[in-house]
Coordinates of C-alpha atoms in Angstrom, one line a residue:
Chain D
M1 CA 11.8 1.3 18.7
N2 CA 12.6 -0.2 15.4
K3 CA 11.2 2.1 12.5
V4 CA 11.6 1.1 8.8
L5 CA 10.3 2.9 5.8
M6 CA 7.7 0.7 4.3
K7 CA 5.2 0.4 1.6
G8 CA 1.7 -0.4 2.9
N9 CA 1.9 -3.9 1.1
E10 CA 5.2 -4.6 2.8
A11 CA 3.9 -3.5 6.2
L12 CA 1.0 -5.7 5.9
A13 CA 3.1 -8.7 4.9
E14 CA 5.5 -8.0 7.8
G15 CA 2.6 -7.7 10.3
A16 CA 1.2 -11.1 9.2
I17 CA 4.6 -12.7 9.7
L18 CA 5.0 -11.1 13.2
A19 CA 1.5 -12.4 13.9
G20 CA 2.8 -16.0 13.2
C21 CA 1.5 -16.4 9.5
W22 CA 3.0 -19.7 8.3
G23 CA 1.5 -19.9 4.9
F24 CA 0.8 -17.6 2.0
F25 CA -1.0 -18.9 -1.0
G26 CA -1.8 -16.4 -3.8
Y27 CA -1.7 -15.2 -7.2
P28 CA 0.0 -11.9 -8.0
I29 CA -2.1 -8.9 -9.1
T30 CA -1.4 -5.1 -9.2
P31 CA -1.6 -3.4 -7.0
S32 CA -1.3 -6.0 -4.4
S33 CA 1.8 -7.8 -5.7
E34 CA 4.3 -6.5 -3.2
I35 CA 2.6 -8.6 -0.6
A36 CA 3.3 -11.9 -2.4
E37 CA 6.8 -10.8 -3.3
Y38 CA 7.6 -10.0 0.4
M39 CA 6.2 -13.3 1.6
A40 CA 8.0 -15.2 -1.2
R41 CA 11.3 -13.5 0.0
K42 CA 10.7 -14.0 3.8
L43 CA 8.5 -16.9 4.5
P44 CA 10.7 -19.8 3.2
K45 CA 13.7 -18.3 5.2
I46 CA 11.6 -18.8 8.5
G47 CA 10.3 -22.1 7.9
G48 CA 7.0 -21.0 6.4
I49 CA 5.4 -21.8 3.0
F50 CA 4.8 -19.6 0.0
V51 CA 3.0 -20.9 -2.9
Q52 CA 2.1 -19.1 -6.1
A53 CA -0.9 -21.0 -6.9
E54 CA -1.9 -21.7 -10.5
S55 CA -5.0 -19.7 -10.1
E56 CA -6.9 -17.5 -7.5
L57 CA -9.5 -20.5 -7.1
A58 CA -6.6 -22.7 -6.1
A59 CA -5.1 -20.2 -4.0
I60 CA -8.2 -19.7 -1.8
N61 CA -8.8 -23.3 -1.6
M62 CA -5.1 -23.7 -0.3
V63 CA -6.1 -21.3 2.4
Y64 CA -9.0 -23.4 3.3
G65 CA -6.8 -26.5 3.6
G66 CA -4.0 -24.5 5.5
A67 CA -6.3 -22.9 8.0
S68 CA -8.2 -26.3 8.7
T69 CA -4.7 -27.3 10.2
G70 CA -5.0 -24.4 12.8
E71 CA -2.1 -22.7 11.2
R72 CA -2.2 -18.9 10.3
V73 CA -2.5 -18.6 6.8
M74 CA -3.4 -15.8 4.2
T75 CA -4.0 -14.8 0.6
A76 CA -3.9 -11.3 -1.1
S77 CA -5.3 -10.0 -4.2
S78 CA -7.3 -7.2 -5.9
G79 CA -10.8 -6.9 -7.0
P80 CA -10.9 -9.4 -10.0
G81 CA -8.9 -12.0 -7.9
L82 CA -11.2 -11.5 -5.0
S83 CA -14.2 -12.1 -7.4
L84 CA -12.6 -15.5 -8.3
K85 CA -12.0 -16.2 -4.6
Q86 CA -15.7 -15.8 -3.5
E87 CA -16.6 -19.4 -3.7
G88 CA -13.8 -20.4 -1.4
I89 CA -14.7 -17.6 0.9
S90 CA -18.2 -18.7 1.3
F91 CA -16.9 -22.4 2.0
I92 CA -14.3 -20.9 4.5
A93 CA -17.1 -18.9 6.3
E94 CA -19.3 -21.9 6.7
A95 CA -16.4 -24.0 7.9
E96 CA -15.5 -21.3 10.4
L97 CA -11.8 -21.2 9.3
P98 CA -9.9 -18.3 10.6
C99 CA -7.7 -16.7 8.0
L100 CA -6.6 -13.3 6.5
I101 CA -7.7 -12.2 3.0
V102 CA -6.4 -9.0 1.7
N103 CA -7.8 -6.8 -1.1
V104 CA -5.7 -4.0 -2.2
S105 CA -8.4 -2.7 -4.3
R106 CA -8.3 -1.2 -7.8
G107 CA -11.1 0.1 -10.1
G108 CA -13.8 -2.1 -11.6
P109 CA -16.2 -3.6 -12.8
G110 CA -14.6 -6.0 -15.2
L111 CA -10.8 -5.6 -15.5
G112 CA -11.3 -2.1 -14.7
G113 CA -8.1 -0.4 -14.0
I114 CA -5.3 -0.5 -11.5
Q115 CA -6.1 2.8 -10.1
P116 CA -7.0 3.0 -6.3
S117 CA -10.8 2.2 -5.6
Q118 CA -13.2 1.5 -2.9
G119 CA -15.7 -0.1 -5.2
D120 CA -15.4 -3.5 -3.6
Y121 CA -17.2 -2.4 -0.4
F122 CA -20.4 -4.4 -1.2
Q123 CA -18.4 -7.4 -2.2
A124 CA -16.6 -7.4 1.1
T125 CA -19.3 -6.4 3.5
R126 CA -22.2 -8.4 2.0
G127 CA -20.6 -11.7 2.1
G128 CA -19.6 -11.7 -1.6
G129 CA -20.1 -15.3 -2.3
H130 CA -23.3 -17.5 -1.9
G131 CA -25.3 -18.1 1.1
D132 CA -25.8 -16.3 4.3
Y133 CA -22.6 -15.2 5.9
H134 CA -20.3 -12.3 6.8
T135 CA -16.6 -11.7 6.9
M136 CA -15.1 -9.2 9.2
V137 CA -13.6 -6.2 7.3
L138 CA -11.0 -4.0 8.3
A139 CA -10.1 -0.7 6.6
P140 CA -6.5 0.7 7.4
A141 CA -5.7 4.3 6.8
S142 CA -2.0 4.3 7.0
T143 CA 1.0 2.0 6.4
Q144 CA 1.3 1.6 10.2
E145 CA -2.2 0.4 10.2
M146 CA -1.6 -2.0 7.5
M147 CA 0.9 -3.7 9.8
D148 CA -1.2 -3.4 12.9
F149 CA -4.4 -4.5 11.2
A150 CA -2.7 -7.7 9.9
I151 CA -1.8 -8.5 13.6
L152 CA -5.4 -7.5 14.8
G153 CA -6.9 -9.4 11.9
Y154 CA -5.5 -12.8 12.9
D155 CA -6.5 -12.3 16.5
L156 CA -10.1 -11.5 15.4
A157 CA -10.1 -14.4 12.9
D158 CA -8.9 -16.8 15.6
R159 CA -11.3 -15.6 18.4
Y160 CA -14.4 -15.7 16.3
R161 CA -13.3 -18.4 13.9
I162 CA -14.1 -16.1 10.8
P163 CA -12.2 -15.1 7.7
V164 CA -11.2 -11.4 8.1
I165 CA -10.6 -9.2 5.0
I166 CA -8.3 -6.1 5.1
M167 CA -9.4 -3.9 2.4
A168 CA -7.1 -1.0 1.3
E169 CA -7.0 1.3 -1.8
G170 CA -4.2 0.7 -4.2
T171 CA -2.5 3.9 -3.3
L172 CA -2.2 2.8 0.5
G173 CA -0.5 -0.6 -0.6
N174 CA 2.0 1.5 -2.5
L175 CA 2.5 4.4 -0.1
M176 CA 5.7 4.5 1.7
E177 CA 5.7 5.6 5.5
P178 CA 7.9 5.0 8.5
V179 CA 6.5 2.1 10.4
I180 CA 7.2 1.1 14.0
V181 CA 7.9 -2.6 13.6
R182 CA 5.6 -4.3 16.3
D183 CA 6.8 -7.2 18.6
E184 CA 6.2 -10.7 17.5
V185 CA 2.9 -12.2 18.7
T186 CA 3.4 -14.9 21.3
S187 CA 0.1 -15.8 22.6
F188 CA -2.5 -17.5 20.5
T189 CA -6.1 -18.8 20.8
E190 CA -6.4 -22.6 21.2
K191 CA -7.9 -24.4 18.3
P192 CA -9.3 -27.7 19.5
W193 CA -11.3 -28.0 16.3
A194 CA -8.3 -28.0 14.1
I195 CA -7.1 -31.1 11.7
S196 CA -3.9 -31.5 13.5
G197 CA -3.5 -35.4 13.7
C198 CA -5.9 -37.1 16.1
Q199 CA -3.6 -38.9 18.5
G200 CA -5.5 -39.5 21.6
R201 CA -8.8 -37.9 20.5
K202 CA -11.5 -38.4 18.1
P203 CA -10.9 -37.2 14.6
N204 CA -12.0 -33.7 13.9
I205 CA -14.0 -33.2 10.7
I206 CA -14.3 -30.0 8.6
N207 CA -17.2 -30.2 6.2
T208 CA -19.8 -27.6 4.7
L209 CA -22.2 -30.1 3.3
H210 CA -25.5 -30.4 5.4
M211 CA -27.9 -32.9 3.7
T212 CA -31.0 -32.2 6.1
A213 CA -32.9 -29.0 6.5
D214 CA -32.7 -28.9 10.3
V215 CA -28.9 -29.3 10.3
L216 CA -28.6 -26.6 7.8
E217 CA -30.9 -24.1 9.6
E218 CA -29.0 -24.9 12.8
R219 CA -25.8 -24.2 11.1
N220 CA -26.9 -20.8 9.8
R221 CA -28.4 -19.8 13.2
H222 CA -25.1 -20.7 14.7
L223 CA -23.3 -18.4 12.4
F224 CA -25.8 -15.7 12.8
N225 CA -25.5 -15.9 16.7
K226 CA -21.8 -15.6 16.2
Y227 CA -22.2 -12.5 13.9
K228 CA -24.4 -10.9 16.6
E229 CA -21.8 -11.4 19.1
I230 CA -19.2 -9.8 16.9
E231 CA -21.6 -6.7 16.1
M232 CA -21.8 -6.4 19.9
N233 CA -18.2 -6.3 20.6
E234 CA -16.1 -5.4 17.6
K235 CA -17.6 -2.2 15.9
R236 CA -14.7 0.2 15.5
A237 CA -14.6 3.8 14.2
E238 CA -12.5 6.9 14.7
T239 CA -14.2 10.3 15.1
F240 CA -12.6 13.6 14.3
M241 CA -14.1 17.0 15.5
V242 CA -17.7 15.6 15.3
E243 CA -18.9 17.3 18.7
D244 CA -20.0 20.5 17.2
A245 CA -20.1 19.6 13.8
D246 CA -23.0 20.6 11.5
I247 CA -21.8 18.5 8.7
V248 CA -20.3 15.0 9.4
V249 CA -18.2 13.3 6.6
V250 CA -18.1 9.5 6.7
A251 CA -15.1 8.0 4.8
F252 CA -12.9 5.1 5.2
G253 CA -9.2 4.1 4.4
L254 CA -6.6 6.4 3.1
L255 CA -9.2 8.7 1.7
A256 CA -10.5 9.4 5.4
R257 CA -6.8 10.5 6.2
V258 CA -7.1 13.2 3.2
I259 CA -10.4 14.2 4.4
K260 CA -9.0 15.0 7.8
R261 CA -7.1 18.0 6.2
S262 CA -10.3 18.9 4.4
V263 CA -12.3 19.0 7.6
I264 CA -9.8 21.5 9.1
D265 CA -9.8 23.6 5.8
A266 CA -13.7 23.6 5.7
R267 CA -13.8 24.9 9.3
K268 CA -11.2 27.7 8.3
N269 CA -14.0 28.6 5.8
G270 CA -16.6 28.7 8.4
V271 CA -18.2 25.4 7.8
K272 CA -18.3 23.2 11.1
A273 CA -17.2 19.9 9.6
G274 CA -16.3 16.6 11.4
L275 CA -15.4 13.1 10.3
I276 CA -16.2 9.6 11.2
R277 CA -13.9 6.9 9.8
P278 CA -15.4 3.4 10.0
I279 CA -12.6 1.1 10.8
T280 CA -14.5 -2.1 10.7
L281 CA -16.6 -2.0 7.5
W282 CA -18.2 -5.1 8.7
P283 CA -19.6 -4.9 11.5
F284 CA -20.4 -1.5 10.4
P285 CA -20.1 1.2 13.2
D286 CA -23.6 2.2 13.1
E287 CA -23.8 3.5 16.7
H288 CA -21.0 6.0 15.8
I289 CA -23.2 7.4 13.0
K290 CA -26.5 7.2 15.1
A291 CA -24.8 9.3 18.0
V292 CA -23.8 12.2 15.6
T293 CA -27.3 12.4 14.1
E294 CA -28.4 13.9 17.4
T295 CA -26.3 17.1 16.8
C296 CA -25.4 17.2 13.0
K297 CA -27.6 18.6 10.3
V298 CA -26.2 16.4 7.4
L299 CA -24.1 13.4 6.9
L300 CA -21.8 13.3 3.8
S301 CA -20.5 10.0 2.4
M302 CA -17.2 10.3 0.6
E303 CA -16.2 7.3 -1.3
I304 CA -14.0 6.2 -4.2
S305 CA -16.9 4.5 -5.8
M306 CA -20.3 5.5 -7.1
G307 CA -21.7 5.3 -3.6
Q308 CA -21.9 1.9 -1.6
M309 CA -21.3 2.7 2.0
I310 CA -23.8 5.3 1.8
Q311 CA -26.4 2.6 2.0
D312 CA -25.0 1.4 5.5
I313 CA -24.9 5.3 6.6
R314 CA -28.5 5.6 5.5
L315 CA -29.6 2.6 7.5
A316 CA -27.6 3.8 10.5
A317 CA -29.1 7.3 10.4
E318 CA -32.5 5.9 10.1
G319 CA -33.9 9.1 8.3
R320 CA -33.0 11.5 11.1
V321 CA -30.7 13.6 9.0
P322 CA -30.2 13.7 5.1
V323 CA -27.1 11.7 3.8
E324 CA -25.4 13.1 0.9
F325 CA -22.9 11.7 -1.5
Y326 CA -19.5 12.7 -3.1
G327 CA -17.7 10.2 -5.0
R328 CA -14.7 9.9 -7.5
I329 CA -13.5 6.9 -9.6
G330 CA -10.0 6.1 -10.3
F331 CA -7.9 8.2 -8.0
L332 CA -7.5 9.6 -4.5
P333 CA -8.9 13.2 -4.7
N334 CA -6.8 15.8 -3.2
P335 CA -7.8 17.8 0.0
E336 CA -8.7 21.0 -2.0
E337 CA -11.2 19.2 -4.0
L338 CA -12.6 17.5 -1.0
T339 CA -12.9 20.6 0.9
R340 CA -14.8 22.1 -2.0
G341 CA -17.1 19.0 -1.9
I342 CA -17.8 19.6 1.9
I343 CA -18.5 23.3 1.4
D344 CA -20.7 22.7 -1.6
V345 CA -23.0 20.4 0.4
A346 CA -23.0 22.9 3.4
E347 CA -24.0 25.8 1.1
R348 CA -26.8 23.8 -0.5
K349 CA -28.1 22.9 2.9
G350 CA -27.9 26.4 4.1
L351 CA -25.3 25.6 6.9
Chain W
M1 CA 27.5 12.4 -26.9
G2 CA 26.2 13.9 -23.8
S3 CA 26.0 12.4 -20.4
L4 CA 24.1 9.4 -19.3
A5 CA 22.9 8.6 -15.7
I6 CA 21.1 5.4 -14.9
F7 CA 19.4 4.9 -11.6
A8 CA 18.8 1.5 -10.2
G9 CA 18.2 0.0 -6.9
G10 CA 15.8 -1.9 -4.7
F11 CA 11.9 -1.1 -4.8
G12 CA 11.4 2.2 -3.1
S13 CA 14.9 3.2 -2.7
G14 CA 14.1 6.7 -3.9
K15 CA 15.2 6.3 -7.5
S16 CA 12.4 8.3 -9.1
E17 CA 12.8 11.4 -6.7
V18 CA 16.6 11.2 -7.1
A19 CA 16.3 10.9 -11.0
I20 CA 13.8 13.8 -11.3
N21 CA 16.1 16.1 -9.1
F22 CA 19.3 15.2 -11.2
A23 CA 17.3 15.9 -14.4
I24 CA 16.1 19.4 -13.2
D25 CA 19.7 20.2 -12.0
R26 CA 21.1 19.0 -15.5
A27 CA 18.5 21.2 -17.1
S28 CA 19.9 24.3 -15.7
T29 CA 23.0 23.9 -18.0
S30 CA 21.7 21.9 -20.7
Q31 CA 18.9 22.3 -23.2
K32 CA 19.0 18.7 -24.2
V33 CA 17.8 16.7 -21.1
V34 CA 15.8 13.7 -21.5
L35 CA 14.5 11.8 -18.5
A36 CA 13.3 8.3 -19.5
D37 CA 10.9 6.8 -16.9
L38 CA 11.4 3.1 -17.7
D39 CA 9.5 2.0 -14.5
L40 CA 7.4 -0.7 -16.3
V41 CA 6.5 -2.6 -13.1
N42 CA 4.5 -0.5 -11.0
P43 CA 2.7 2.9 -12.0
F44 CA 2.1 4.2 -8.5
F45 CA 4.4 7.0 -7.5
A46 CA 6.4 6.9 -10.8
S47 CA 8.6 9.9 -12.2
R48 CA 6.1 10.5 -14.9
D49 CA 3.7 11.8 -12.1
A50 CA 6.1 14.9 -12.2
R51 CA 5.4 15.5 -15.9
E52 CA 4.3 19.1 -15.6
K53 CA 7.3 20.1 -13.5
L54 CA 9.7 18.4 -15.9
I55 CA 8.1 20.1 -18.9
S56 CA 8.2 23.4 -17.3
K57 CA 12.1 23.0 -17.1
N58 CA 12.2 22.1 -20.7
I59 CA 12.9 18.3 -20.0
R60 CA 11.9 15.8 -22.3
L61 CA 10.0 13.1 -20.5
L62 CA 10.0 9.7 -22.1
A63 CA 7.4 7.6 -20.4
P64 CA 4.5 5.3 -21.0
S65 CA 1.9 7.9 -22.0
G66 CA -1.8 8.4 -22.8
E67 CA -3.8 5.5 -21.6
L68 CA -0.8 3.4 -20.8
A69 CA 0.6 5.9 -18.3
F70 CA -1.1 4.1 -15.5
G71 CA -0.7 0.6 -16.9
D72 CA 1.4 -2.4 -15.6
V73 CA 2.0 -3.7 -18.9
P74 CA 5.7 -3.9 -20.0
N75 CA 5.5 -0.9 -22.4
L76 CA 8.9 0.5 -23.4
P77 CA 8.6 3.8 -25.2
T78 CA 10.1 3.0 -28.5
E79 CA 11.9 6.2 -29.0
I80 CA 14.3 5.3 -26.4
I81 CA 16.5 3.4 -29.0
A82 CA 16.7 6.5 -31.3
L83 CA 17.3 8.9 -28.3
M84 CA 20.1 6.9 -27.0
K85 CA 21.9 7.3 -30.3
Q86 CA 21.4 11.0 -30.2
D87 CA 23.4 13.8 -28.7
N88 CA 21.7 14.6 -25.4
D89 CA 21.9 14.5 -21.6
M90 CA 19.9 11.3 -20.7
L91 CA 18.8 10.1 -17.2
I92 CA 17.1 6.7 -17.0
D93 CA 14.9 5.8 -14.0
L94 CA 14.5 2.1 -13.7
A95 CA 12.0 0.1 -11.7
G96 CA 13.0 -1.5 -8.5
D97 CA 14.9 -4.7 -8.0
E98 CA 16.0 -7.1 -10.7
V99 CA 12.8 -7.0 -12.7
G100 CA 13.2 -3.3 -13.1
S101 CA 16.9 -3.5 -14.2
L102 CA 16.1 -6.1 -16.9
V103 CA 15.2 -3.2 -19.0
I104 CA 18.8 -1.8 -18.9
G105 CA 20.1 -5.2 -20.0
Y106 CA 18.1 -4.9 -23.2
L107 CA 19.5 -1.4 -23.6
S108 CA 23.0 -2.4 -22.5
K109 CA 24.6 -2.4 -26.0
L110 CA 23.4 1.0 -26.6
V111 CA 24.9 2.2 -23.2
K112 CA 28.1 0.8 -23.8
E113 CA 28.2 2.3 -27.4
R114 CA 27.3 5.5 -25.9
G115 CA 30.1 5.4 -23.3
N116 CA 30.7 8.0 -20.6
Y117 CA 27.8 6.6 -18.4
Q118 CA 27.0 6.4 -14.6
F119 CA 25.1 3.5 -13.3
Y120 CA 24.1 4.4 -9.8
L121 CA 23.0 2.0 -7.1
V122 CA 20.4 4.2 -5.0
I123 CA 20.3 3.0 -1.4
N124 CA 18.0 4.0 1.4
P125 CA 19.2 1.9 4.4
Y126 CA 15.8 2.4 6.2
R127 CA 14.0 0.2 3.6
P128 CA 13.3 -3.5 4.1
F129 CA 16.1 -5.7 2.7
A130 CA 18.4 -2.8 2.5
G131 CA 19.6 -2.7 6.2
E132 CA 22.4 -5.3 5.9
L133 CA 25.5 -5.7 3.6
E134 CA 24.5 -9.3 2.8
S135 CA 21.2 -8.5 1.1
I136 CA 22.6 -5.2 -0.6
K137 CA 25.5 -7.4 -2.2
E138 CA 22.9 -9.9 -3.4
L139 CA 20.9 -7.1 -4.9
K140 CA 23.9 -5.4 -6.6
Q141 CA 25.0 -8.7 -8.1
L142 CA 21.4 -9.5 -9.4
L143 CA 21.1 -6.1 -10.9
E144 CA 24.4 -6.2 -12.7
K145 CA 23.7 -9.7 -13.9
V146 CA 20.5 -8.7 -15.5
G147 CA 21.5 -5.2 -16.4
L148 CA 24.7 -6.4 -18.1
I149 CA 26.6 -3.4 -17.0
K150 CA 28.6 -2.7 -13.9
F151 CA 27.7 0.0 -11.2
T152 CA 30.0 3.0 -11.2
G153 CA 28.9 4.4 -7.8
I154 CA 26.3 4.5 -5.1
I155 CA 23.7 7.3 -4.2
S156 CA 23.2 7.4 -0.6
N157 CA 19.5 8.3 0.1
P158 CA 18.9 7.7 3.7
N159 CA 15.4 9.0 4.7
M160 CA 12.3 8.2 6.6
V161 CA 10.2 10.8 4.3
E162 CA 8.3 13.3 6.6
E163 CA 10.1 11.9 9.8
T164 CA 13.5 12.4 8.4
N165 CA 16.0 14.4 10.7
L166 CA 19.8 15.0 10.7
E167 CA 20.8 12.3 13.2
L168 CA 18.8 9.7 11.2
V169 CA 20.5 10.9 7.9
L170 CA 24.0 10.7 9.2
R171 CA 23.4 7.4 10.8
G172 CA 22.0 6.1 7.7
H173 CA 24.6 7.5 5.6
Q174 CA 27.3 5.9 7.8
R175 CA 25.8 2.4 7.0
V176 CA 25.7 3.1 3.3
V177 CA 29.5 4.1 3.5
E178 CA 30.0 0.7 5.1
F179 CA 28.0 -0.9 2.5
A180 CA 30.1 0.9 -0.2
A181 CA 33.5 -0.4 1.3
G182 CA 31.8 -3.9 1.1
L183 CA 30.8 -3.6 -2.5
A184 CA 34.0 -1.7 -3.5
L185 CA 32.0 1.0 -4.8
P186 CA 32.4 4.8 -4.3
V187 CA 29.5 6.8 -2.7
K188 CA 29.1 9.5 -5.3
Y189 CA 26.2 11.5 -3.6
L190 CA 24.4 12.0 -0.4
T191 CA 20.9 13.1 -1.3
V192 CA 19.0 15.1 1.3
E193 CA 16.2 17.5 1.5
E194 CA 17.0 21.3 1.8
S195 CA 16.2 21.4 5.5
I196 CA 18.7 18.8 6.2
Y197 CA 21.3 20.1 3.6
N198 CA 21.5 23.3 5.4
C199 CA 22.5 21.7 8.7
L200 CA 24.8 19.2 7.3
P201 CA 28.4 19.2 8.8
Y202 CA 31.0 20.7 6.6
E203 CA 32.6 17.5 5.8
Y204 CA 29.6 16.2 3.9
R205 CA 29.3 19.2 1.6
N206 CA 31.3 17.8 -1.2
I207 CA 29.0 14.8 -1.8
A208 CA 25.8 16.3 -0.5
K209 CA 23.0 17.0 -3.1
K210 CA 19.8 19.0 -2.3
I211 CA 16.7 17.4 -3.4
T212 CA 13.1 18.2 -3.4
L213 CA 10.4 15.6 -3.1
Y214 CA 8.1 15.9 -6.2
L215 CA 6.2 12.7 -5.9
R216 CA 5.1 12.8 -2.3
P217 CA 1.5 14.0 -1.8
S218 CA 1.4 17.3 0.1
W219 CA -1.4 16.2 2.4
L220 CA 0.8 13.5 4.0
Q221 CA 2.4 16.3 5.9
G222 CA 0.9 16.2 9.5
S223 CA -2.0 14.1 8.5
G224 CA -0.9 11.7 11.2
G225 CA 0.1 8.0 10.3
G226 CA -2.2 6.5 12.9
M227 CA -5.0 9.0 12.1

């Protein structure tokens, strides 16, 4: 077993390479830059392509072009860069081009700051760009998962022909942990749609312009049938001590890992707490939430934002139990503060 | 002039933790310790995060402060020039790779004027790009090229943070010793946490240095990497 001490960003980059990533197109931005740096160092040595594009717009359109050829390609950025890339992501979603898009998140809005954040939840899960579409969104909680989700992300992207976003707080991108380096991926999904030279077959055309209403509607229906299939098959969440919990915290990413400690500490203080960690932010694991509303008395959304995922939790809870919120901006709260937050809600609710 | 120790190396080699520990050690015998955090590249897990600890040990911390403490602009604290010319015991924590060591190139004239300095290459062989002599050699040459001073020794810092054990330390250190031979540099220290230090074989005692990790979030202990 080969273990290396890696930053989250490095683990993600190595994971992408192990999954056969051939092209990285990006524009550096803190706190995601180590991904580009790692790729710049490694990709050219193994026959891949690294391009530091002139802008984020150029980078995402290079991803569009690269993915059209059927190769595994990616880009990585942070909030402001992701905003610039939204037009391209909308095009990629409609063209059904599999690719990996990484958001190592920092605080917004505007230039904001480079502190860790989860404030791009809406942007990632609601499409982000124009038109009716979704991207799949994975939220890792450890350096190991940064690697593993890069590998998983490419697999999902290829299988469903969908752009996959990996969203991690800036702290996770920069956190060093021992990582088990996975085996190289050797089996890949066929891509008969790819523009790969049309010897012996009719040319493939990748295009997102649909001039007639019926074709446009048919395209949208096609995409949403695919999204329905993804919703049926791919919702993922991890649950922790929810069976007898009165208060179930819902949190994602590295924050969820800190809360694991708080859940244990809250129980030591007589509050029966549990945790649901959505791993896929889209599709949102609403069944996991719905299931605990049968037994718990309150849900508590904890986020490094002013409250975005809480909307999905409320939709999933369908009013069966109240949904409370605790949020901070600009840093990862420590377990003591989060334990206090859980106990406060429990006390207010008379638990 | 007092002592001057400069810590350079690859990204994530453990420079900041090592520098903080060396500063705290130095402060037990000196009243004039200055720790200059000149990591201008990435503010996550920088030695300025240990500000309170350092201040409690009467160590002067020179670092981007106020609203720039968590910035990623190249903000070199201006007092560094004056402090380099004063009588103090200074430790300089640089950012990783060649971009980090550019700063010492800028200060190299002052370093040479001051004399009596140690320029340490911190190596953790369990980091990416630090596992074979070829890339370490390349790194050393780059750092010396931009830093405009030559390394005086290596600090061997083999660890896997929470998963570190004695076997892993000894195996990693052996690799660093081999790198050192290839680089023609002496290994000056082997840095280990207390639990490892206490069970190190006797022959390592002359170079072993006990360190405490000040920048590691305590909740990582047992939080389960895979959750």
